[in-house]
């Protein structure tokens, strides 16, 4: 498991300030840096990639991740998932495929962030049902 963590603490804690910073990053087509790098991907064939929906898209830092790992992600099966507050998967699958055209991108799962906080039993059920339905596990 690899967590994409911003290199500096330029993301504000308060929600409205964060939305402004995120919007600016999107307008600038920014590629914020993250800490460390994912270990050798060659040992994996199926990779789940998830993030919160920010302004109807992947947070820009995820595009940094996709581009840094373009070679490593090529030829893999990628399975996207999102947390959101109404936008669902927000085209994460199509955008992931655009960023990684040499990968196979499967349908993803969208879960409400609020449910992750407050309704963990039902989220666990949804995730387990989704994972079982994929037929890998
Ligand atoms: C900058 C920003 C932009 C967001 N844009 C959207 C959006 O376009 N659609 C949506 O459904 N939720 C949006 N949200 C809500 C997040 O998706 C939600 O807070 C997140 O999935 C919950 O995970 P978290 O606890 O890690 O924030 C946004 C949140 C932030 C902070």
PDB file of C-alpha atoms and ligand atoms in Angstrom:
ATOM      1  CA  UNK A   1       0.000   0.000   0.000  1.00  0.00           C
ATOM      2  CA  UNK A   2       1.352   3.423  -0.923  1.00  0.00           C
ATOM      3  CA  UNK A   3      -0.159   6.647   0.394  1.00  0.00           C
ATOM      4  CA  UNK A   4       0.228   9.770  -1.710  1.00  0.00           C
ATOM      5  CA  UNK A   5       1.201  12.429   0.839  1.00  0.00           C
ATOM      6  CA  UNK A   6       1.979  16.022  -0.237  1.00  0.00           C
ATOM      7  CA  UNK A   7       5.621  16.970   0.103  1.00  0.00           C
ATOM      8  CA  UNK A   8       4.972  20.169   1.996  1.00  0.00           C
ATOM      9  CA  UNK A   9       2.066  21.253   4.139  1.00  0.00           C
ATOM     10  CA  UNK A  10       0.591  23.641   1.606  1.00  0.00           C
ATOM     11  CA  UNK A  11      -2.888  22.110   1.953  1.00  0.00           C
ATOM     12  CA  UNK A  12      -4.844  24.189   4.488  1.00  0.00           C
ATOM     13  CA  UNK A  13      -6.790  22.446   7.227  1.00  0.00           C
ATOM     14  CA  UNK A  14      -9.998  24.417   6.832  1.00  0.00           C
ATOM     15  CA  UNK A  15     -12.370  23.163   4.167  1.00  0.00           C
ATOM     16  CA  UNK A  16     -13.056  26.435   2.370  1.00  0.00           C
ATOM     17  CA  UNK A  17      -9.356  27.368   2.201  1.00  0.00           C
ATOM     18  CA  UNK A  18      -8.554  23.908   0.920  1.00  0.00           C
ATOM     19  CA  UNK A  19     -11.192  24.169  -1.806  1.00  0.00           C
ATOM     20  CA  UNK A  20      -9.573  27.433  -2.977  1.00  0.00           C
ATOM     21  CA  UNK A  21      -6.088  25.909  -3.108  1.00  0.00           C
ATOM     22  CA  UNK A  22      -7.392  22.822  -4.904  1.00  0.00           C
ATOM     23  CA  UNK A  23      -9.276  24.947  -7.457  1.00  0.00           C
ATOM     24  CA  UNK A  24      -6.156  26.980  -8.143  1.00  0.00           C
ATOM     25  CA  UNK A  25      -4.122  23.794  -8.642  1.00  0.00           C
ATOM     26  CA  UNK A  26      -6.722  22.550 -11.092  1.00  0.00           C
ATOM     27  CA  UNK A  27      -6.771  25.856 -12.996  1.00  0.00           C
ATOM     28  CA  UNK A  28      -2.961  25.786 -13.148  1.00  0.00           C
ATOM     29  CA  UNK A  29      -2.901  22.102 -14.189  1.00  0.00           C
ATOM     30  CA  UNK A  30      -0.411  21.811 -11.318  1.00  0.00           C
ATOM     31  CA  UNK A  31       1.613  18.730 -10.440  1.00  0.00           C
ATOM     32  CA  UNK A  32       2.123  18.990  -6.660  1.00  0.00           C
ATOM     33  CA  UNK A  33       4.998  16.897  -5.308  1.00  0.00           C
ATOM     34  CA  UNK A  34       4.469  13.977  -2.946  1.00  0.00           C
ATOM     35  CA  UNK A  35       6.710  12.256  -0.443  1.00  0.00           C
ATOM     36  CA  UNK A  36       8.699   9.189  -1.445  1.00  0.00           C
ATOM     37  CA  UNK A  37       7.961   6.897  -4.345  1.00  0.00           C
ATOM     38  CA  UNK A  38       5.981   3.746  -4.750  1.00  0.00           C
ATOM     39  CA  UNK A  39       8.176   0.623  -4.611  1.00  0.00           C
ATOM     40  CA  UNK A  40       8.783  -1.454  -7.727  1.00  0.00           C
ATOM     41  CA  UNK A  41       5.395  -2.029  -9.369  1.00  0.00           C
ATOM     42  CA  UNK A  42       6.543  -4.975 -11.453  1.00  0.00           C
ATOM     43  CA  UNK A  43       5.466  -7.444  -8.754  1.00  0.00           C
ATOM     44  CA  UNK A  44       1.817  -6.319  -9.045  1.00  0.00           C
ATOM     45  CA  UNK A  45      -0.666  -7.028 -11.818  1.00  0.00           C
ATOM     46  CA  UNK A  46      -3.786  -5.440 -10.301  1.00  0.00           C
ATOM     47  CA  UNK A  47      -3.583  -2.062  -8.606  1.00  0.00           C
ATOM     48  CA  UNK A  48      -6.361  -0.214  -6.792  1.00  0.00           C
ATOM     49  CA  UNK A  49      -6.025   3.570  -6.884  1.00  0.00           C
ATOM     50  CA  UNK A  50      -8.296   5.796  -4.819  1.00  0.00           C
ATOM     51  CA  UNK A  51      -8.695   9.431  -3.817  1.00  0.00           C
ATOM     52  CA  UNK A  52     -11.324  11.951  -2.755  1.00  0.00           C
ATOM     53  CA  UNK A  53     -13.096  13.736  -5.618  1.00  0.00           C
ATOM     54  CA  UNK A  54     -11.849  17.318  -5.725  1.00  0.00           C
ATOM     55  CA  UNK A  55     -13.734  19.665  -8.014  1.00  0.00           C
ATOM     56  CA  UNK A  56     -15.103  16.818 -10.094  1.00  0.00           C
ATOM     57  CA  UNK A  57     -11.700  15.291 -10.720  1.00  0.00           C
ATOM     58  CA  UNK A  58      -8.753  13.476  -9.175  1.00  0.00           C
ATOM     59  CA  UNK A  59      -6.751  15.788  -6.899  1.00  0.00           C
ATOM     60  CA  UNK A  60      -3.940  17.152  -9.076  1.00  0.00           C
ATOM     61  CA  UNK A  61      -1.345  15.383  -6.968  1.00  0.00           C
ATOM     62  CA  UNK A  62      -2.723  12.117  -8.335  1.00  0.00           C
ATOM     63  CA  UNK A  63      -1.775  13.224 -11.848  1.00  0.00           C
ATOM     64  CA  UNK A  64       1.769  13.682 -10.497  1.00  0.00           C
ATOM     65  CA  UNK A  65       1.541  10.087  -9.307  1.00  0.00           C
ATOM     66  CA  UNK A  66       0.178   8.781 -12.638  1.00  0.00           C
ATOM     67  CA  UNK A  67       2.874  10.589 -14.614  1.00  0.00           C
ATOM     68  CA  UNK A  68       5.734   9.593 -12.298  1.00  0.00           C
ATOM     69  CA  UNK A  69       4.612   5.970 -12.576  1.00  0.00           C
ATOM     70  CA  UNK A  70       3.476   5.876 -16.174  1.00  0.00           C
ATOM     71  CA  UNK A  71       5.881   3.096 -17.102  1.00  0.00           C
ATOM     72  CA  UNK A  72       5.206   1.089 -13.969  1.00  0.00           C
ATOM     73  CA  UNK A  73       1.440   1.301 -14.463  1.00  0.00           C
ATOM     74  CA  UNK A  74       1.561   0.302 -18.144  1.00  0.00           C
ATOM     75  CA  UNK A  75       0.144  -3.156 -18.777  1.00  0.00           C
ATOM     76  CA  UNK A  76      -1.485  -3.351 -15.327  1.00  0.00           C
ATOM     77  CA  UNK A  77      -5.136  -3.680 -14.443  1.00  0.00           C
ATOM     78  CA  UNK A  78      -6.065  -0.493 -12.598  1.00  0.00           C
ATOM     79  CA  UNK A  79      -9.178  -0.253 -10.444  1.00  0.00           C
ATOM     80  CA  UNK A  80     -10.192   3.246  -9.350  1.00  0.00           C
ATOM     81  CA  UNK A  81     -12.235   4.198  -6.321  1.00  0.00           C
ATOM     82  CA  UNK A  82     -13.372   7.515  -4.935  1.00  0.00           C
ATOM     83  CA  UNK A  83     -14.793   9.125  -1.870  1.00  0.00           C
ATOM     84  CA  UNK A  84     -17.116  12.004  -2.666  1.00  0.00           C
ATOM     85  CA  UNK A  85     -20.064  14.040  -1.437  1.00  0.00           C
ATOM     86  CA  UNK A  86     -22.365  13.699  -4.423  1.00  0.00           C
ATOM     87  CA  UNK A  87     -20.285  13.483  -7.577  1.00  0.00           C
ATOM     88  CA  UNK A  88     -19.829   9.717  -7.470  1.00  0.00           C
ATOM     89  CA  UNK A  89     -16.855   8.410  -9.397  1.00  0.00           C
ATOM     90  CA  UNK A  90     -16.658  11.677 -11.353  1.00  0.00           C
ATOM     91  CA  UNK A  91     -15.139  10.002 -14.401  1.00  0.00           C
ATOM     92  CA  UNK A  92     -12.130   8.767 -12.393  1.00  0.00           C
ATOM     93  CA  UNK A  93     -11.998   5.695 -14.645  1.00  0.00           C
ATOM     94  CA  UNK A  94     -11.899   7.618 -17.934  1.00  0.00           C
ATOM     95  CA  UNK A  95      -9.433  10.166 -16.574  1.00  0.00           C
ATOM     96  CA  UNK A  96      -7.209   7.405 -15.232  1.00  0.00           C
ATOM     97  CA  UNK A  97      -7.288   5.704 -18.617  1.00  0.00           C
ATOM     98  CA  UNK A  98      -6.358   8.987 -20.329  1.00  0.00           C
ATOM     99  CA  UNK A  99      -3.397   9.328 -17.974  1.00  0.00           C
ATOM    100  CA  UNK A 100      -2.411   5.656 -18.299  1.00  0.00           C
ATOM    101  CA  UNK A 101      -3.520   4.551 -21.794  1.00  0.00           C
ATOM    102  CA  UNK A 102      -1.344   1.434 -21.697  1.00  0.00           C
ATOM    103  CA  UNK A 103      -3.252   0.068 -18.704  1.00  0.00           C
ATOM    104  CA  UNK A 104      -6.586  -1.712 -18.489  1.00  0.00           C
ATOM    105  CA  UNK A 105      -8.928   0.354 -16.320  1.00  0.00           C
ATOM    106  CA  UNK A 106     -11.921  -1.386 -14.743  1.00  0.00           C
ATOM    107  CA  UNK A 107     -15.144   0.114 -13.389  1.00  0.00           C
ATOM    108  CA  UNK A 108     -14.585   1.727 -10.041  1.00  0.00           C
ATOM    109  CA  UNK A 109     -16.371   2.168  -6.750  1.00  0.00           C
ATOM    110  CA  UNK A 110     -17.621   5.474  -5.324  1.00  0.00           C
ATOM    111  CA  UNK A 111     -18.324   5.835  -1.617  1.00  0.00           C
ATOM    112  CA  UNK A 112     -19.577   8.907   0.225  1.00  0.00           C
ATOM    113  CA  UNK A 113     -16.914  10.391   2.473  1.00  0.00           C
ATOM    114  CA  UNK A 114     -19.562  11.090   5.074  1.00  0.00           C
ATOM    115  CA  UNK A 115     -20.509   7.390   5.152  1.00  0.00           C
ATOM    116  CA  UNK A 116     -16.846   6.478   5.644  1.00  0.00           C
ATOM    117  CA  UNK A 117     -16.931   8.618   8.778  1.00  0.00           C
ATOM    118  CA  UNK A 118     -20.373   7.762  10.114  1.00  0.00           C
ATOM    119  CA  UNK A 119     -21.619   4.509   8.610  1.00  0.00           C
ATOM    120  CA  UNK A 120     -18.593   2.285   8.511  1.00  0.00           C
ATOM    121  CA  UNK A 121     -20.498  -1.002   8.742  1.00  0.00           C
ATOM    122  CA  UNK A 122     -22.455  -0.357   5.570  1.00  0.00           C
ATOM    123  CA  UNK A 123     -19.363   0.972   3.788  1.00  0.00           C
ATOM    124  CA  UNK A 124     -17.498  -2.198   4.761  1.00  0.00           C
ATOM    125  CA  UNK A 125     -20.369  -4.262   3.301  1.00  0.00           C
ATOM    126  CA  UNK A 126     -20.353  -2.270   0.056  1.00  0.00           C
ATOM    127  CA  UNK A 127     -16.600  -2.577  -0.307  1.00  0.00           C
ATOM    128  CA  UNK A 128     -16.649  -6.310   0.434  1.00  0.00           C
ATOM    129  CA  UNK A 129     -19.481  -6.862  -2.075  1.00  0.00           C
ATOM    130  CA  UNK A 130     -17.590  -4.864  -4.692  1.00  0.00           C
ATOM    131  CA  UNK A 131     -14.340  -6.743  -4.084  1.00  0.00           C
ATOM    132  CA  UNK A 132     -16.147 -10.101  -4.270  1.00  0.00           C
ATOM    133  CA  UNK A 133     -17.934  -9.020  -7.445  1.00  0.00           C
ATOM    134  CA  UNK A 134     -14.599  -8.263  -9.096  1.00  0.00           C
ATOM    135  CA  UNK A 135     -13.844 -11.955  -8.735  1.00  0.00           C
ATOM    136  CA  UNK A 136     -10.223 -11.548  -7.776  1.00  0.00           C
ATOM    137  CA  UNK A 137     -10.440 -12.420  -4.095  1.00  0.00           C
TER     138      UNK A 137
HETATM  139  C1  LIG B   1     -11.048  20.714  -2.436  1.00  0.00           C
HETATM  140  C2  LIG B   1     -12.251  19.856  -2.372  1.00  0.00           C
HETATM  141  C3  LIG B   1     -13.052  19.718  -3.486  1.00  0.00           C
HETATM  142  C4  LIG B   1     -14.138  18.840  -3.465  1.00  0.00           C
HETATM  143  N1  LIG B   1     -14.880  18.677  -4.589  1.00  0.00           N
HETATM  144  C5  LIG B   1     -15.889  17.757  -4.589  1.00  0.00           C
HETATM  145  C6  LIG B   1     -16.635  17.503  -5.772  1.00  0.00           C
HETATM  146  O1  LIG B   1     -16.429  18.081  -6.826  1.00  0.00           O
HETATM  147  N2  LIG B   1     -17.612  16.567  -5.712  1.00  0.00           N
HETATM  148  C7  LIG B   1     -17.900  15.876  -4.562  1.00  0.00           C
HETATM  149  O2  LIG B   1     -18.779  15.035  -4.578  1.00  0.00           O
HETATM  150  N3  LIG B   1     -17.183  16.101  -3.427  1.00  0.00           N
HETATM  151  C8  LIG B   1     -16.204  17.018  -3.419  1.00  0.00           C
HETATM  152  N4  LIG B   1     -15.486  17.242  -2.276  1.00  0.00           N
HETATM  153  C9  LIG B   1     -15.776  16.429  -1.095  1.00  0.00           C
HETATM  154  C10 LIG B   1     -14.735  15.349  -0.954  1.00  0.00           C
HETATM  155  O3  LIG B   1     -14.800  14.432  -2.021  1.00  0.00           O
HETATM  156  C11 LIG B   1     -14.883  14.646   0.411  1.00  0.00           C
HETATM  157  O4  LIG B   1     -14.540  15.586   1.384  1.00  0.00           O
HETATM  158  C12 LIG B   1     -13.965  13.478   0.515  1.00  0.00           C
HETATM  159  O5  LIG B   1     -14.306  12.470  -0.388  1.00  0.00           O
HETATM  160  C13 LIG B   1     -13.985  12.879   1.918  1.00  0.00           C
HETATM  161  O6  LIG B   1     -12.731  12.406   2.155  1.00  0.00           O
HETATM  162  P1  LIG B   1     -11.762  13.216   3.131  1.00  0.00           P
HETATM  163  O7  LIG B   1     -12.299  12.952   4.504  1.00  0.00           O
HETATM  164  O8  LIG B   1     -10.428  12.624   2.876  1.00  0.00           O
HETATM  165  O9  LIG B   1     -11.885  14.676   2.738  1.00  0.00           O
HETATM  166  C14 LIG B   1     -14.455  18.131  -2.272  1.00  0.00           C
HETATM  167  C15 LIG B   1     -13.653  18.329  -1.143  1.00  0.00           C
HETATM  168  C16 LIG B   1     -12.571  19.161  -1.189  1.00  0.00           C
HETATM  169  C17 LIG B   1     -11.725  19.329   0.042  1.00  0.00           C
END
